[in-house]
mmCIF file of C-alpha atoms and ligand atoms in Angstrom:
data_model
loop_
_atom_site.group_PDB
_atom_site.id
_atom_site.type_symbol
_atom_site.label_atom_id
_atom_site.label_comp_id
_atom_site.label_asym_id
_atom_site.label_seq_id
_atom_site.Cartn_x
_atom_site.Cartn_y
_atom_site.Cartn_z
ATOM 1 C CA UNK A 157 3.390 4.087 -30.622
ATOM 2 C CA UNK A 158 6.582 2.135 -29.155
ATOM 3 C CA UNK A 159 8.898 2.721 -26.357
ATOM 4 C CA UNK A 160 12.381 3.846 -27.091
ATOM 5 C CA UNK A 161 13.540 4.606 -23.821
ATOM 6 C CA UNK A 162 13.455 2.904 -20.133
ATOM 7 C CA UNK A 163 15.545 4.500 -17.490
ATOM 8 C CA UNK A 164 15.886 4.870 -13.294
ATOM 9 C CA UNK A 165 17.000 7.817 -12.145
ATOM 10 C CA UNK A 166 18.472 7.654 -8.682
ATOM 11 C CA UNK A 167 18.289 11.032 -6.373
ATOM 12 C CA UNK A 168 18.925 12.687 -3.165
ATOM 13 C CA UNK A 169 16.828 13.979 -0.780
ATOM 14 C CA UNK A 170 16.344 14.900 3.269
ATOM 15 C CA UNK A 171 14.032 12.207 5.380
ATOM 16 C CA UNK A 172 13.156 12.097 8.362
ATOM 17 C CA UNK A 173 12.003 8.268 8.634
ATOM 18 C CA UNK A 174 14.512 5.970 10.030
ATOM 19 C CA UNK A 175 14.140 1.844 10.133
ATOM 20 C CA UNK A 176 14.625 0.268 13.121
ATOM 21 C CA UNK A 177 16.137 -3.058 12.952
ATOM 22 C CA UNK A 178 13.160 -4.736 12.010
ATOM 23 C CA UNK A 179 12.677 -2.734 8.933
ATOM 24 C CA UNK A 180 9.631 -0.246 10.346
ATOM 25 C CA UNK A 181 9.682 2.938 10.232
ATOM 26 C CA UNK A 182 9.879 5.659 12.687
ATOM 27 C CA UNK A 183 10.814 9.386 13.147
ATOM 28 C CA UNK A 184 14.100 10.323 13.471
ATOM 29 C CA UNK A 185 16.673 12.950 12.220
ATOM 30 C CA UNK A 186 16.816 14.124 8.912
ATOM 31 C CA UNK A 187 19.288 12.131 6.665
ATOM 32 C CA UNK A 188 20.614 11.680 2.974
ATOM 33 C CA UNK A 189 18.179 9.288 1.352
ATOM 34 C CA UNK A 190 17.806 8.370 -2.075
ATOM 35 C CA UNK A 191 14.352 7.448 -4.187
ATOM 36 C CA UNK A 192 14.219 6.370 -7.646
ATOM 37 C CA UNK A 193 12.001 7.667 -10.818
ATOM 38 C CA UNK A 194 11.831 5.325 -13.532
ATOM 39 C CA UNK A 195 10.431 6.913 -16.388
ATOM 40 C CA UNK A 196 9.327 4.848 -19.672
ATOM 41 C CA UNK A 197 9.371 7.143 -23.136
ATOM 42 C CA UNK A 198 7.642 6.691 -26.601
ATOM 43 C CA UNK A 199 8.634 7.465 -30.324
ATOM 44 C CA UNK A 200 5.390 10.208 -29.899
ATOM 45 C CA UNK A 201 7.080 11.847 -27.069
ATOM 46 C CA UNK A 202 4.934 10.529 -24.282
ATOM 47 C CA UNK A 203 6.211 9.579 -21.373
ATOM 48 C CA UNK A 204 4.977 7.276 -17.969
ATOM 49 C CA UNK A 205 6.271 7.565 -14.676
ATOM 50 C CA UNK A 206 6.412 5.216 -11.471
ATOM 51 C CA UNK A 207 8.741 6.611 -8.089
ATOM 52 C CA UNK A 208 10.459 3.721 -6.817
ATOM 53 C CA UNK A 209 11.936 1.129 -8.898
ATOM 54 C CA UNK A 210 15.585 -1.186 -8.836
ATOM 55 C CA UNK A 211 17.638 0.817 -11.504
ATOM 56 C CA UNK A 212 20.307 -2.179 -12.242
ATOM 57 C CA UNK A 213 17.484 -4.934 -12.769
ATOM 58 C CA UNK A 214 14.831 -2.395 -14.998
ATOM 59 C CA UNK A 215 18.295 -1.712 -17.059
ATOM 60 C CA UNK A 216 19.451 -5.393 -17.271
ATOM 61 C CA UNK A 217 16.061 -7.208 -17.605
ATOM 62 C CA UNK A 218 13.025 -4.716 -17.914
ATOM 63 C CA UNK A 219 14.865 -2.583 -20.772
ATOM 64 C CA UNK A 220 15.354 -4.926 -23.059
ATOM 65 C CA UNK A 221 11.726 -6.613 -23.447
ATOM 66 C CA UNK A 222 9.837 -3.464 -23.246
ATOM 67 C CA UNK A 223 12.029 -1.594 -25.836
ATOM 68 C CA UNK A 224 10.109 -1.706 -29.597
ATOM 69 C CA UNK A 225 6.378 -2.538 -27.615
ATOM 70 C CA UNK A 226 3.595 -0.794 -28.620
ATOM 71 C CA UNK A 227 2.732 0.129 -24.685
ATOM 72 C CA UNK A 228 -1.008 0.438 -25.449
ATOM 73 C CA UNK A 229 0.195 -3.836 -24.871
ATOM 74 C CA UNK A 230 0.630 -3.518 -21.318
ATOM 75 C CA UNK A 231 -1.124 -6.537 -20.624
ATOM 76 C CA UNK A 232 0.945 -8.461 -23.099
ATOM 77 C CA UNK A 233 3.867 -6.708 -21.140
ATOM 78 C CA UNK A 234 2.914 -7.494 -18.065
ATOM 79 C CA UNK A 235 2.246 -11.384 -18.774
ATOM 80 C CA UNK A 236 5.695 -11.501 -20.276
ATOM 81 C CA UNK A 237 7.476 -10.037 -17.392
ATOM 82 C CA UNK A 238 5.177 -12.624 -14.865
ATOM 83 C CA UNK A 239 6.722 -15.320 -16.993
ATOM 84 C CA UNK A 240 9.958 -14.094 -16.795
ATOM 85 C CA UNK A 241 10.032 -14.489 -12.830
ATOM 86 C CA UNK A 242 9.469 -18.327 -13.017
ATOM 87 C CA UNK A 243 13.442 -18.295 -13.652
ATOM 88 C CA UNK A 244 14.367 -15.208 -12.030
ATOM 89 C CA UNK A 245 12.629 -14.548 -9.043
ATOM 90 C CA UNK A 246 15.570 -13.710 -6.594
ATOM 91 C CA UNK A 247 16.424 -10.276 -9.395
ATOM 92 C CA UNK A 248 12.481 -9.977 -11.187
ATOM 93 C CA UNK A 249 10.428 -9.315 -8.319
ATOM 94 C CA UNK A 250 6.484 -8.192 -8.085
ATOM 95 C CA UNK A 251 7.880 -4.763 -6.623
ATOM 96 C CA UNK A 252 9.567 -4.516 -10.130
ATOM 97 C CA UNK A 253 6.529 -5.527 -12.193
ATOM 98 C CA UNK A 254 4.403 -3.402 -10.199
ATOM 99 C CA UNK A 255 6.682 -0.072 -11.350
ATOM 100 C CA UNK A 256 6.664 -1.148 -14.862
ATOM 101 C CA UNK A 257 2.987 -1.453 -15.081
ATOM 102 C CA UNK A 258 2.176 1.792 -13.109
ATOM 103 C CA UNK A 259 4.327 3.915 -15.032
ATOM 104 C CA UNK A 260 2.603 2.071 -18.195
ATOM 105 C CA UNK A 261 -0.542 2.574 -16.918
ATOM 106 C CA UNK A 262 0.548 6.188 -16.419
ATOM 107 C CA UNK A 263 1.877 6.464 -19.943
ATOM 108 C CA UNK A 264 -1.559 5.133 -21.625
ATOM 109 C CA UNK A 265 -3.420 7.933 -19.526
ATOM 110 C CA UNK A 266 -1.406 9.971 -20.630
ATOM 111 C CA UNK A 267 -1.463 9.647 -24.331
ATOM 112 C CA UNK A 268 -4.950 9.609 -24.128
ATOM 113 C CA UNK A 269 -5.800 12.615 -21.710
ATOM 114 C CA UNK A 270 -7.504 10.727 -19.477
ATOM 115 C CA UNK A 271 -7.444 9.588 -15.829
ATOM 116 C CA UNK A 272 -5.921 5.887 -14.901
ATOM 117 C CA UNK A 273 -9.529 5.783 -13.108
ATOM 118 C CA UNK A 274 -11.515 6.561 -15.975
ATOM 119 C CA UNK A 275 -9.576 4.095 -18.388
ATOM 120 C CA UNK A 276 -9.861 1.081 -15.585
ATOM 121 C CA UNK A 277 -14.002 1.747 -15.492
ATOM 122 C CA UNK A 278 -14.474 4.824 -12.652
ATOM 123 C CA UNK A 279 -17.221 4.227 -10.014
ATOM 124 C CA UNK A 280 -16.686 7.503 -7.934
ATOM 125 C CA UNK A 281 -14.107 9.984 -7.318
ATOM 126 C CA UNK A 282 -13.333 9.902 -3.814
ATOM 127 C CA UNK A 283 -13.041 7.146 -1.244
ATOM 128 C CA UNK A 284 -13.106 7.314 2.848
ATOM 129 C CA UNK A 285 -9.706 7.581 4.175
ATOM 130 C CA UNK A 286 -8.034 6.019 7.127
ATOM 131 C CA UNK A 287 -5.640 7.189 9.380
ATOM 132 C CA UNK A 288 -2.641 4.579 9.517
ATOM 133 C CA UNK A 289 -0.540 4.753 12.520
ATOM 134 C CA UNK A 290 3.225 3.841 12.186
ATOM 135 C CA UNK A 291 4.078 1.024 14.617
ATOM 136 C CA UNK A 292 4.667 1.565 18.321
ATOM 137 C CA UNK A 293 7.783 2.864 19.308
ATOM 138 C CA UNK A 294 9.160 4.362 22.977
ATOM 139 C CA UNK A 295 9.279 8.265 21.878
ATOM 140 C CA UNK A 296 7.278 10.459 24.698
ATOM 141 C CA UNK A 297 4.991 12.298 22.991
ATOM 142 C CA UNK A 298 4.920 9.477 20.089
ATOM 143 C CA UNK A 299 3.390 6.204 20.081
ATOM 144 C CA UNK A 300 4.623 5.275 23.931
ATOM 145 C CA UNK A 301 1.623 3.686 25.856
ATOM 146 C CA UNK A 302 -1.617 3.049 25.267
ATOM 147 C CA UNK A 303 -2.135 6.409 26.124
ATOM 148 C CA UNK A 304 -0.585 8.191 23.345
ATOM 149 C CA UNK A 305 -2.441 6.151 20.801
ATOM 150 C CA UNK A 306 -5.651 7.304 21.796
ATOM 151 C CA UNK A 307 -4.109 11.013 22.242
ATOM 152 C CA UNK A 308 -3.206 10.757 18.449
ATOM 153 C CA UNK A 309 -6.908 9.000 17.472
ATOM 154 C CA UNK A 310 -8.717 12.031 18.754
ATOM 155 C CA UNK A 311 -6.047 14.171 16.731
ATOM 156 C CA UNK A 312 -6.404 12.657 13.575
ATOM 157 C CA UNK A 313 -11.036 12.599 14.664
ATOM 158 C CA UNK A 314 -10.426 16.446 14.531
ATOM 159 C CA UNK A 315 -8.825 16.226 11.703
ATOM 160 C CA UNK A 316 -11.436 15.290 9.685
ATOM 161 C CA UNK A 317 -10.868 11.551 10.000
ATOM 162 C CA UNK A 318 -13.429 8.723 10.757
ATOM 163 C CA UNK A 319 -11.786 5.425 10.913
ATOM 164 C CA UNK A 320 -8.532 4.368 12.587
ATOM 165 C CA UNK A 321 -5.775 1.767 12.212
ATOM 166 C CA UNK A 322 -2.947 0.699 14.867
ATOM 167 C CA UNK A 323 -0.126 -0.622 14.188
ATOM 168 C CA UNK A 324 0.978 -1.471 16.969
ATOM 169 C CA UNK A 325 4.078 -2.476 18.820
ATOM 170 C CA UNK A 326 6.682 -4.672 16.830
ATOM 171 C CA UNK A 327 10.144 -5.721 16.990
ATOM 172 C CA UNK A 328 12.799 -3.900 18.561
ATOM 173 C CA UNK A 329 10.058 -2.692 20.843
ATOM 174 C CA UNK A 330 8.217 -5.555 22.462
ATOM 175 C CA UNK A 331 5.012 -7.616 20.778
ATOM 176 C CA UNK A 332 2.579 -8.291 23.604
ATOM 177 C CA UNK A 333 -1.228 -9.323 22.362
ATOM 178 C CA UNK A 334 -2.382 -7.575 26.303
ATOM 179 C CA UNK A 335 -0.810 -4.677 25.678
ATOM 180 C CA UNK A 336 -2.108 -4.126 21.974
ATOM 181 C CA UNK A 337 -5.676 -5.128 23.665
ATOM 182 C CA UNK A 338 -4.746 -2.104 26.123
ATOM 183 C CA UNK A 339 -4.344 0.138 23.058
ATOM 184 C CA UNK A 340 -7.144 -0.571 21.352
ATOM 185 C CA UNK A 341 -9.245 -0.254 24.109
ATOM 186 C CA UNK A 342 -7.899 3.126 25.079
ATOM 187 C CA UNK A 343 -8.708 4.488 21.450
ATOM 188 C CA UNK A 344 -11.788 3.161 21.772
ATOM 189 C CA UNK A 345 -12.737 4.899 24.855
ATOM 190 C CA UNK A 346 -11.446 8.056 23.855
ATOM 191 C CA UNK A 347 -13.309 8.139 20.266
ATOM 192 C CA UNK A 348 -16.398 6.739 21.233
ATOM 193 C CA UNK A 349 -18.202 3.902 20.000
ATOM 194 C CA UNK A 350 -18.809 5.696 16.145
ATOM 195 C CA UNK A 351 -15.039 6.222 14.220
ATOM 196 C CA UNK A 352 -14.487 2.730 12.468
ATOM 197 C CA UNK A 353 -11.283 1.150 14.487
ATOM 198 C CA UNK A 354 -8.600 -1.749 12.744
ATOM 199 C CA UNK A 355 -5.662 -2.994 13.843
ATOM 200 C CA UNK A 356 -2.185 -4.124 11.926
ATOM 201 C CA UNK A 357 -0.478 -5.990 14.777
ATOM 202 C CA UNK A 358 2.686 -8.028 14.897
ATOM 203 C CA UNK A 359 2.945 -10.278 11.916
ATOM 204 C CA UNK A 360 4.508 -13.356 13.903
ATOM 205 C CA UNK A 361 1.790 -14.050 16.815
ATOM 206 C CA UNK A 362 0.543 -17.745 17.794
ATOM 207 C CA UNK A 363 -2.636 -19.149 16.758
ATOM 208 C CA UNK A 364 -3.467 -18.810 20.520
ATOM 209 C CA UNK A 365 -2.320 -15.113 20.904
ATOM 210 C CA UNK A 366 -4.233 -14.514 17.205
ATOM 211 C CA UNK A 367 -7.276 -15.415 18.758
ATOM 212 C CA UNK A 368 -7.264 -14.073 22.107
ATOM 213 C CA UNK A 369 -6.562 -10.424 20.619
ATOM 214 C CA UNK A 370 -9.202 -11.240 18.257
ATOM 215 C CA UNK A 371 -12.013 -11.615 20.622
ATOM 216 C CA UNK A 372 -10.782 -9.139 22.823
ATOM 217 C CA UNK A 373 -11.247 -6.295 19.926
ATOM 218 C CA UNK A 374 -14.946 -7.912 19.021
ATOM 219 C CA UNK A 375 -15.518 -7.007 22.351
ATOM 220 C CA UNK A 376 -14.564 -2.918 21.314
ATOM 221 C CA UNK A 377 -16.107 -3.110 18.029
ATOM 222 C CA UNK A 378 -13.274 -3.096 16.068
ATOM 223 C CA UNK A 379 -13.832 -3.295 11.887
ATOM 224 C CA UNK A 380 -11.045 -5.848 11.156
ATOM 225 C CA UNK A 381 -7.826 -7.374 12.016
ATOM 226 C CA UNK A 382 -4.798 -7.226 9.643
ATOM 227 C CA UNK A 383 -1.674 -10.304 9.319
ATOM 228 C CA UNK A 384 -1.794 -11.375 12.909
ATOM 229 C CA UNK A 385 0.237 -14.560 12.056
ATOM 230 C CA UNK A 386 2.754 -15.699 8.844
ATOM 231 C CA UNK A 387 0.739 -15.544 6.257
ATOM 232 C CA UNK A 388 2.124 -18.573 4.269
ATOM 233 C CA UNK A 389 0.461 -20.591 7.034
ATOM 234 C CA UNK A 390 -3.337 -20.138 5.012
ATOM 235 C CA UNK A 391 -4.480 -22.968 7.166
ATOM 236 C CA UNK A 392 -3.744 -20.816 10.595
ATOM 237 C CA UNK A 393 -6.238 -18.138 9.217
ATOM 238 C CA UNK A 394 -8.783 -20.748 8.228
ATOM 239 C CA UNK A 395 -8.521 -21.605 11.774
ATOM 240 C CA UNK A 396 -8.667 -18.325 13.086
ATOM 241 C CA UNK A 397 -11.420 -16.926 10.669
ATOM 242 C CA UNK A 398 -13.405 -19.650 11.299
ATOM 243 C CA UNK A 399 -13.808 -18.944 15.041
ATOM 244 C CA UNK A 400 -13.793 -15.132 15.117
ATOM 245 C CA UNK A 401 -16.946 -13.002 14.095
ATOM 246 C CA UNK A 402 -14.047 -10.147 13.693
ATOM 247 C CA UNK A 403 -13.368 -9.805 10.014
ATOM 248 C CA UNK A 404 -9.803 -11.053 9.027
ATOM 249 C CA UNK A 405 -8.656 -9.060 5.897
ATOM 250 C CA UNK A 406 -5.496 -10.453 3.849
ATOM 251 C CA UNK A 407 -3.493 -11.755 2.585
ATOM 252 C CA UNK A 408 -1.156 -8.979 2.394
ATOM 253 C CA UNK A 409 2.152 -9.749 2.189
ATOM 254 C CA UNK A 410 2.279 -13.376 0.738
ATOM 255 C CA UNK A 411 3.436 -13.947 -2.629
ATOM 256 C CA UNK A 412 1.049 -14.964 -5.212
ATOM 257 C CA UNK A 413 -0.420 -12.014 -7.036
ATOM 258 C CA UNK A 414 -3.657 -12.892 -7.560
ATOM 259 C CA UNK A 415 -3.484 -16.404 -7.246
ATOM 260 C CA UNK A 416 -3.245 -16.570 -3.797
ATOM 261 C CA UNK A 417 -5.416 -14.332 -3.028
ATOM 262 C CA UNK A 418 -8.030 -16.849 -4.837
ATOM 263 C CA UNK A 419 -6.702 -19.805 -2.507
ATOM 264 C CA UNK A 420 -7.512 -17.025 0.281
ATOM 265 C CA UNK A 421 -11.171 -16.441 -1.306
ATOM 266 C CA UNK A 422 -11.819 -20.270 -1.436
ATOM 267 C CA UNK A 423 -10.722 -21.645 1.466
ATOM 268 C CA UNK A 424 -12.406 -19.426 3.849
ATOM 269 C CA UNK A 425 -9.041 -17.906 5.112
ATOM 270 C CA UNK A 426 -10.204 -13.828 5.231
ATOM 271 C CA UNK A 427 -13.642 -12.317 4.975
ATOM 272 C CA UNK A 428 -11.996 -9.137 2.995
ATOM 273 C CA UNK A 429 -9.499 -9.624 0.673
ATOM 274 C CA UNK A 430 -6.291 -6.962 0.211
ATOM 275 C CA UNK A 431 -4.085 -5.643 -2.308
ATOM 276 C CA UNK A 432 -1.935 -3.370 -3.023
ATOM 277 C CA UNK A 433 -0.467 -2.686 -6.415
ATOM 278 C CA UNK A 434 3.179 -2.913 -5.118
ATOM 279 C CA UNK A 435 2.162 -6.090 -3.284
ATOM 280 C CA UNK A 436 0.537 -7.713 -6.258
ATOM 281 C CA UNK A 437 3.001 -6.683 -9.120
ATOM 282 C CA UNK A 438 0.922 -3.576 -10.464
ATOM 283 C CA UNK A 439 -2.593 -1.958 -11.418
ATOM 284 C CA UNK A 440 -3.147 -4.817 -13.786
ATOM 285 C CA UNK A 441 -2.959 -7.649 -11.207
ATOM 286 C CA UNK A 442 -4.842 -5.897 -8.538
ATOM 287 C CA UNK A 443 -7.889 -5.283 -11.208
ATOM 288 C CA UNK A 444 -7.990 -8.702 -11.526
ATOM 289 C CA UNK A 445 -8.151 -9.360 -7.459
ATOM 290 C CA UNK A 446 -10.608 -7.242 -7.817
ATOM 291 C CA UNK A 447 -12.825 -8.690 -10.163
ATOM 292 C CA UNK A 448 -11.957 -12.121 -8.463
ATOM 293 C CA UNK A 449 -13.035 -10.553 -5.163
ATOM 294 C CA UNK A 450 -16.289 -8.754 -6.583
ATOM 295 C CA UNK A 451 -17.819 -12.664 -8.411
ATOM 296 C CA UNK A 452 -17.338 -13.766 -4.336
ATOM 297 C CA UNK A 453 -19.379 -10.671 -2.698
ATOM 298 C CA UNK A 454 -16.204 -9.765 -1.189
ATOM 299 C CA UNK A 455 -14.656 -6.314 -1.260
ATOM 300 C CA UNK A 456 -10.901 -5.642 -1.818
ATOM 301 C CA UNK A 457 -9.182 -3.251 1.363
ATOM 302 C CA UNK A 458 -6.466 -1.249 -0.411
ATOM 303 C CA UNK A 459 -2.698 -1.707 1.048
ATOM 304 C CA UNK A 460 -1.036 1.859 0.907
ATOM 305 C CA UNK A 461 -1.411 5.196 0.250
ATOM 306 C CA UNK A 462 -0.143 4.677 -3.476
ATOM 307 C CA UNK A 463 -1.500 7.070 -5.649
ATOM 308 C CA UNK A 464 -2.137 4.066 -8.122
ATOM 309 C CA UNK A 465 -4.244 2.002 -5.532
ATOM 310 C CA UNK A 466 -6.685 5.151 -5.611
ATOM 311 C CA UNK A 467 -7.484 4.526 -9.036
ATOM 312 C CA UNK A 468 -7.785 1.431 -8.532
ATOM 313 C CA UNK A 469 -10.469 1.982 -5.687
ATOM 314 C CA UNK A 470 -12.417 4.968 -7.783
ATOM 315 C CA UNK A 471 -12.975 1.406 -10.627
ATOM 316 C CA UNK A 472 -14.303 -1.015 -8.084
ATOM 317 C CA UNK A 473 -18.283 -2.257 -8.661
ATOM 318 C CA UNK A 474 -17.889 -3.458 -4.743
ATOM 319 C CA UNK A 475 -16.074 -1.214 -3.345
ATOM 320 C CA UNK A 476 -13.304 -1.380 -0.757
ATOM 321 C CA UNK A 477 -14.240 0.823 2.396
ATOM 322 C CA UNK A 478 -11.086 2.971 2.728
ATOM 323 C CA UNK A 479 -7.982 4.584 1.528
ATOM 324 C CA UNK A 480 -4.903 3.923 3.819
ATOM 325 C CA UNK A 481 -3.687 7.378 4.364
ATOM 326 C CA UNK A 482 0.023 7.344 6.078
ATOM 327 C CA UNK A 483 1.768 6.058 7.549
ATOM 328 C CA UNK A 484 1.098 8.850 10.549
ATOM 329 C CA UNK A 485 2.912 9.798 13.658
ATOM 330 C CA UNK A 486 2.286 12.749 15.962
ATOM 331 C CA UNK A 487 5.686 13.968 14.724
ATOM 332 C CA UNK A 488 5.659 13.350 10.939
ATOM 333 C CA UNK A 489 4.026 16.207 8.706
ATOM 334 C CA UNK A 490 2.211 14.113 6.277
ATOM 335 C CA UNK A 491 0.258 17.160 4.418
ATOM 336 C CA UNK A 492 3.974 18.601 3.382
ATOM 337 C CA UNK A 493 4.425 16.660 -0.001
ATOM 338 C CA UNK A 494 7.683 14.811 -0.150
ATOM 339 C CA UNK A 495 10.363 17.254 -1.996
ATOM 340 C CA UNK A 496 9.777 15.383 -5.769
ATOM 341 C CA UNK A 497 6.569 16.242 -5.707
ATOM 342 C CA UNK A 498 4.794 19.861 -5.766
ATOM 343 C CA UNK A 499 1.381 17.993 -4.256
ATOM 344 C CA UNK A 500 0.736 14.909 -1.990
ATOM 345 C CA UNK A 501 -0.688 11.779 -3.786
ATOM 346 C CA UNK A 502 -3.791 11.892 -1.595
ATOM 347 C CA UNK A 503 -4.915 14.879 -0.443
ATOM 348 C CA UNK A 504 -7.997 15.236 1.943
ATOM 349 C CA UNK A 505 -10.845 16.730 2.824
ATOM 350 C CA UNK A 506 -12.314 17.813 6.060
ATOM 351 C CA UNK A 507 -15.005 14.769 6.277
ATOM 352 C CA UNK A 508 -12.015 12.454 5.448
ATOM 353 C CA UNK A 509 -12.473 11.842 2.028
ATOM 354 C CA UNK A 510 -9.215 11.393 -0.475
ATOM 355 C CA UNK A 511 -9.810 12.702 -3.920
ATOM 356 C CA UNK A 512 -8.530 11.166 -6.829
ATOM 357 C CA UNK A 513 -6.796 13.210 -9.399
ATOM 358 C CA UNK A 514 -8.536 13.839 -12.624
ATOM 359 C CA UNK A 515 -4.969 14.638 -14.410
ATOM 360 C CA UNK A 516 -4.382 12.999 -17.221
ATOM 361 C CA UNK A 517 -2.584 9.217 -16.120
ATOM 362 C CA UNK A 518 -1.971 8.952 -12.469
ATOM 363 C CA UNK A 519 -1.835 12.309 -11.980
ATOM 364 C CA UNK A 520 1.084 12.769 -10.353
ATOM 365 C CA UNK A 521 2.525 16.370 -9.743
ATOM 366 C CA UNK A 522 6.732 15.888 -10.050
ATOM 367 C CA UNK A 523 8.924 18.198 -9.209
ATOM 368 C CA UNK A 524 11.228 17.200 -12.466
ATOM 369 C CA UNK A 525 13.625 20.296 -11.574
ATOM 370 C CA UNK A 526 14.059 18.679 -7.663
ATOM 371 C CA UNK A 527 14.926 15.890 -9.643
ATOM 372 C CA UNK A 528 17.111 16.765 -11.761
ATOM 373 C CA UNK A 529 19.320 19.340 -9.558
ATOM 374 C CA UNK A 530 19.808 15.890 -6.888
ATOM 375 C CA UNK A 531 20.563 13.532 -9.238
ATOM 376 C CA UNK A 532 23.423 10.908 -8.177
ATOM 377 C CA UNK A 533 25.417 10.984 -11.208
ATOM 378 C CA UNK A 534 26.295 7.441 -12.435
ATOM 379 C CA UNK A 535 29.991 6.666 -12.462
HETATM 380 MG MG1 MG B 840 -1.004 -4.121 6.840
#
């Protein structure tokens, strides 16, 4: 089998997430928005697919390695494409690694019939979901006070739910460790002492302000504590794991793939390690941080709701807890699948479990006519 065709599709569609100047998201009127479907063909007539990739850099610098390889060599490909960044890091980033070795992945599942899950080693077929809050904002009725967050954490209890993460307020809207404490303690008191709590808070906090919110939410019981500081400063979370009984899960968003997630492992900077394939440069990558994680005792919390990192979890020996399911807002539908896809990646029970798809690949349901009839013809 060899690929004869890599291409990005760029198309239209209505959303009603806006960015703030910080980059978060947030509801807000619909708009024209555009994703991306990269789609990665064979001589056999089987195809893989991954939403979201850079269309100019897969055609300019992705194309022309993959074209000719046998993609059942996806770990070949991938290795060549890491080695490519040492050069080209500012076009060849993990985010574009990461869609070429999902929509291989996808491809090889594919061909053979079978789940991504299955082929990776599957250990179950559902995993306990979370319910991810966007980040604080100043809508009434949204994510407003302290208040409102524990309004929505008995919503999303009824829903079926039974743990709960906060983001909480960022940039625009002010940081403030006291009132995130405030927050978390009203959720707390309105769930009761049982749902599994977490918090995501503002990635640019002191070591002092990391540690006071820290043993403020050991005091409520909270699970763990996401990215409280830069995380290129490892030495700040060796500090602050080191004094908190609160487990520190990361890194997250440093660079590094899995290597720095081993620095992480070693030097006592996190108690869970994370991952998430677009954070790591793809399925491939994250297996390994998992593998890594699993020879330390450690488990591996998912970054994400991307349908890829459930496969991913439904293959680990020690398993990562939870699914992040969202982001969620008390005016964002997140059941309604987005419009190019005819199901949502991670659909959910009433006890709060996601299911993983047993469709051959990754399982994802595309809406190829959506897609086709809001295509942005290239000039
Ligand atoms: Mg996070």
């Amino acid at each position: 089998m060899k690929i004869v065709d890599v291409q990005v599709q760029t198309f239209h569609y209505l959303s009603n997430t806006v960015r703030d100047s910080d980059g978060h998201g947030h509801p807000g009127p619909a708009h024209d928005a555009q994703q991306t479907l990269l789609t990665i063909r064979t001589d056999e007539g089987v195809a893989g697919f991954c939403f979201g990739a850079n269309a100019q850099i897969v055609e300019s610098m992705v194309k022309p390695l993959l074209m000719g390889e046998d993609p059942f060599f996806h770990e070949k490909i991938w290795h060549m494409l890491k080695e490519r960044q040492r050069l080209a890091l500012d076009r060849l980033s993990d985010k574009v690694l990461a869609a070429v070795d999902v929509a291989l992945w996808d491809l090889v599942g594919r061909a053979l019939n079978q789940p991504v899950y299955k082929l990776l080693g599957a250990t179950r077929t559902k995993v306990p979901a979370y319910a991810s809050t966007m980040c604080g904002d100043d809508l009434v009725g949204g994510l407003n006070t302290p208040e409102a967050y524990a309004e929505f954490a008995l919503q999303c209890k009824a829903r079926g739910y039974t743990a709960f993460k906060l983001h909480t307020w960022q940039p625009p809207y002010s940081a403030d460790p006291k009132r995130d404490v405030a927050a978390c303690a009203a959720v707390r008191e309105a769930v009761g002492p049982d749902m599994a709590l977490m918090i995501d808070p503002y990635h640019y906090y002191s070591r002092h302000q990391a540690l006071y919110l820290g043993r403020e939410l050991e005091k409520l019981g909270f699970y763990w504590m996401e990215e409280p500081m830069d995380e290129h400063s490892m030495s700040s979370y060796i500090w602050l794991a080191d004094q908190l009984d609160l487990a520190i899960v990361g890194p997250e968003t440093v660079e590094g793939k899995m290597y720095s997630r081993a620095e992480w492992i070693v030097h006592h900077a996190c108690d869970m390690t994370r991952a998430g394939v677009r954070d790591v440069g793809g399925i491939t990558p994250m297996m390994k941080i998992v593998h890594l994680a699993e020879s330390f005792n450690m488990q591996v919390e998912s970054h994400g709701p991307d349908m890829a990192n459930l496969h991913v979890l439904c293959a680990m020996g020690i398993r990562g807890e939870y699914h992040e399911r969202g982001l969620l807002h008390p005016f964002i539908d997140y059941e309604t699948p987005q419009p190019w896809l005819n199901q949502i990646v991670d659909p959910m029970d009433d006890e709060g479990n996601v299911h993983v798809s047993d469709a051959p690949g990754l399982g994802m349901d595309i809406n190829f006519d959506y897609i086709q009839a809001n295509l942005i013809q290239k000039a």
